[in-house]
Protein backbone atom coordinates (compact mmCIF):
# COMPACT_ATOMS: atom_id res chain seq x y z
CA ASN A 1 -36.98 16.50 -47.06
CA PHE A 2 -37.01 19.24 -44.49
CA GLU A 3 -34.80 21.79 -42.83
CA ALA A 4 -35.06 22.50 -39.13
CA PHE A 5 -33.28 25.01 -36.96
CA TYR A 6 -31.82 24.41 -33.55
CA LYS A 7 -30.61 27.61 -31.86
CA ASN A 8 -30.09 29.25 -35.27
CA THR A 9 -28.23 26.24 -36.70
CA PRO A 10 -29.83 24.82 -39.85
CA ILE A 11 -30.11 21.04 -39.86
CA LYS A 12 -30.98 19.57 -43.25
CA VAL A 13 -32.66 16.17 -43.23
CA LYS A 14 -33.72 13.82 -45.99
CA ALA A 15 -35.74 10.95 -44.60
CA THR A 16 -37.40 7.98 -46.24
CA LEU A 17 -39.69 5.73 -44.23
CA ASN A 18 -40.90 2.52 -45.85
CA MET A 19 -43.91 1.05 -44.04
CA ILE A 20 -44.90 -1.53 -46.67
CA LYS A 21 -43.70 -5.15 -46.31
CA ASP A 22 -40.37 -4.71 -44.53
CA PRO A 23 -40.38 -1.44 -42.50
CA SER A 24 -37.17 0.53 -42.98
CA ILE A 25 -35.81 4.03 -42.61
CA VAL A 26 -33.11 6.01 -44.41
CA LEU A 27 -31.77 9.25 -42.95
CA ASP A 28 -29.39 11.75 -44.51
CA VAL A 29 -28.52 14.60 -42.13
CA ASP A 30 -26.30 17.66 -42.72
CA VAL A 31 -25.19 20.06 -40.03
CA ALA A 32 -22.83 22.87 -41.08
CA GLU A 33 -20.78 25.26 -38.96
CA ALA A 34 -22.87 24.79 -35.82
CA ASN A 35 -21.83 26.36 -32.53
CA ILE A 36 -20.69 23.51 -30.33
CA SER A 37 -21.87 25.38 -27.23
CA ASP A 38 -25.46 25.14 -28.56
CA PHE A 39 -25.31 21.31 -28.52
CA SER A 40 -24.46 18.69 -25.93
CA ILE A 41 -21.56 16.75 -27.45
CA GLY A 42 -20.34 14.15 -25.00
CA GLY A 43 -21.11 13.24 -21.44
CA ARG A 44 -20.42 14.59 -17.96
CA THR A 45 -16.70 13.82 -17.93
CA TYR A 46 -15.71 13.81 -21.60
CA ASN A 47 -17.24 16.42 -23.87
CA MET A 48 -16.56 19.15 -26.40
CA LYS A 49 -17.10 22.81 -25.70
CA ASP A 50 -16.69 25.94 -27.82
CA GLY A 51 -15.84 26.17 -31.50
CA LYS A 52 -17.78 25.05 -34.57
CA PHE A 53 -18.69 21.64 -35.96
CA SER A 54 -20.05 20.15 -39.15
CA SER A 55 -21.34 16.66 -39.74
CA LYS A 56 -22.76 14.47 -42.49
CA ILE A 57 -24.73 11.48 -41.20
CA ILE A 58 -26.20 8.77 -43.42
CA LEU A 59 -28.06 5.94 -41.69
CA ASN A 60 -30.36 3.15 -42.81
CA SER A 61 -31.93 0.26 -41.00
CA LYS A 62 -34.94 -1.96 -40.57
CA ASP A 63 -37.54 -0.17 -38.50
CA SER A 64 -39.90 -2.81 -37.12
CA SER A 65 -38.59 -2.39 -33.54
CA GLU A 66 -35.86 -0.66 -31.58
CA GLU A 67 -33.89 -3.91 -31.43
CA SER A 68 -34.26 -4.45 -35.17
CA PHE A 69 -33.20 -0.86 -35.82
CA VAL A 70 -30.02 -1.15 -33.72
CA ASN A 71 -29.05 -4.64 -34.93
CA ASN A 72 -29.47 -3.71 -38.60
CA LEU A 73 -28.10 -0.18 -38.47
CA ASN A 74 -25.76 0.72 -41.34
CA GLY A 75 -24.27 4.00 -42.44
CA SER A 76 -21.56 6.55 -41.95
CA ILE A 77 -20.84 9.61 -39.88
CA ASP A 78 -18.34 12.22 -41.03
CA PHE A 79 -17.56 15.08 -38.67
CA LYS A 80 -15.17 17.92 -38.14
CA ALA A 81 -14.79 20.57 -35.46
CA SER A 82 -12.55 23.58 -35.18
CA ASP A 83 -11.24 25.67 -32.31
CA THR A 84 -12.80 23.41 -29.71
CA LYS A 85 -11.94 22.20 -26.24
CA LEU A 86 -12.09 18.56 -25.16
CA SER A 87 -12.96 18.34 -21.47
CA GLY A 88 -11.93 15.32 -19.44
CA VAL A 89 -8.30 15.03 -20.48
CA ASN A 90 -5.36 17.35 -19.89
CA ILE A 91 -2.81 16.18 -22.47
CA LYS A 92 -0.58 19.22 -22.07
CA GLY A 93 -0.52 18.77 -18.29
CA ILE A 94 0.65 15.16 -18.68
CA TYR A 95 3.29 16.20 -21.21
CA LYS A 96 4.63 19.02 -19.02
CA ASP A 97 4.94 16.60 -16.12
CA ILE A 98 6.78 14.00 -18.23
CA VAL A 99 9.40 16.40 -19.58
CA LYS A 100 10.33 17.70 -16.12
CA ARG A 101 10.00 14.37 -14.26
CA GLU A 102 13.24 12.79 -13.11
CA LYS A 103 11.72 9.53 -11.82
CA SER A 104 8.86 7.44 -13.14
CA GLU A 105 7.53 7.01 -9.60
CA GLY A 106 4.02 8.47 -9.39
CA LEU A 107 3.62 9.03 -13.14
CA VAL A 108 0.70 6.63 -13.57
CA GLU A 109 -1.19 8.14 -10.64
CA PHE A 110 -0.61 11.67 -11.94
CA ALA A 111 -1.65 10.74 -15.51
CA ASN A 112 -4.84 9.11 -14.19
CA THR A 113 -5.85 12.35 -12.45
CA GLN A 114 -5.31 14.26 -15.71
CA ILE A 115 -7.38 11.81 -17.78
CA VAL A 116 -10.62 12.48 -15.91
CA SER A 117 -10.10 16.18 -15.35
CA GLY A 118 -8.87 19.27 -17.09
CA SER A 119 -9.22 20.00 -20.77
CA THR A 120 -7.21 20.32 -23.96
CA ALA A 121 -7.83 22.88 -26.69
CA PHE A 122 -7.75 21.52 -30.24
CA GLU A 123 -7.54 23.48 -33.48
CA ASN A 124 -9.06 20.64 -35.50
CA VAL A 125 -10.97 17.46 -34.72
CA ALA A 126 -12.12 15.21 -37.57
CA GLY A 127 -13.30 11.70 -38.10
CA LYS A 128 -15.23 9.15 -40.05
CA ILE A 129 -17.22 6.32 -38.51
CA ASN A 130 -18.68 3.46 -40.53
CA ILE A 131 -21.55 1.42 -39.13
CA THR A 132 -22.34 -2.11 -40.31
CA GLU A 133 -25.11 -4.23 -38.78
CA GLY A 134 -25.00 -2.30 -35.51
CA GLU A 135 -21.23 -2.32 -35.13
CA PHE A 136 -19.13 0.78 -35.69
CA LYS A 137 -15.54 1.29 -36.77
CA ILE A 138 -13.57 4.51 -36.60
CA THR A 139 -11.93 4.59 -40.01
CA GLU A 140 -10.40 8.04 -39.51
CA GLY A 141 -10.00 9.97 -36.28
CA SER A 142 -7.70 12.88 -35.58
CA LEU A 143 -7.31 15.72 -33.12
CA SER A 144 -4.66 18.38 -33.59
CA ALA A 145 -3.41 21.21 -31.44
CA GLU A 146 -0.22 23.16 -31.10
CA ASN A 147 2.56 20.53 -30.89
CA ILE A 148 0.03 17.67 -30.40
CA ASN A 149 -1.45 15.16 -32.84
CA VAL A 150 -3.82 12.47 -31.64
CA THR A 151 -5.19 9.63 -33.76
CA ALA A 152 -8.06 7.38 -32.74
CA LYS A 153 -8.65 3.83 -33.97
CA GLY A 154 -11.10 1.16 -32.98
CA GLY A 155 -14.77 0.38 -32.92
CA GLY A 156 -17.60 -1.06 -30.95
CA ASN A 157 -21.09 -2.47 -30.76
CA ILE A 158 -24.06 -0.11 -30.51
CA LYS A 159 -26.47 -2.76 -29.18
CA ASN A 160 -24.22 -3.63 -26.23
CA TRP A 161 -22.88 -0.08 -25.98
CA THR A 162 -19.32 -1.39 -25.83
CA MET A 163 -16.26 -0.03 -27.52
CA ASP A 164 -12.56 -0.67 -27.87
CA VAL A 165 -10.82 2.49 -28.98
CA SER A 166 -7.14 3.36 -28.72
CA PHE A 167 -5.53 6.75 -28.97
CA GLU A 168 -2.01 7.49 -30.13
CA ILE A 169 -0.64 10.82 -28.93
CA LYS A 170 2.36 12.39 -30.62
CA HIS A 171 3.89 15.49 -29.16
CA ASP A 172 6.77 17.48 -30.61
CA GLU A 173 10.08 16.76 -28.97
CA PRO A 174 10.86 19.04 -26.04
CA ARG A 175 13.40 21.76 -26.70
CA TYR A 176 15.89 22.22 -23.86
């Protein structure tokens, strides 16, 4: 067991490494109220900025090779973030365009430009991911902002780095 600090954020880790017979590893990681801006969460296009996040990660796997580790990875990841901004998608921009649009012509093209640019502020982001034998499933996923609720469902394969995730966006009805 140890506690490390990254930019003043305590990260608590319990680790068990078994090197006898069948090498394996068990990790239990806690991060609480970390500043998102101190971490790199996401990639170049889609990422989170600002706010705070907490996470509980429990992983276990065989540890004889990288391939064995990935193929036999099991565990869970619980996370939550508050007052954050998701870069790479402008949900409010798409919504504003839809409510004023008189024709559907050009909607797909406009929405595509808003999916890879802009950002959306969220009050709360939370989720739970279960991992079984190197495949993950989002069992809970939600993002909420003023007048917007987004749910995420799906899963993927860590070894092949593929995923199939769908998002359902619900926005309050416009008031005219």
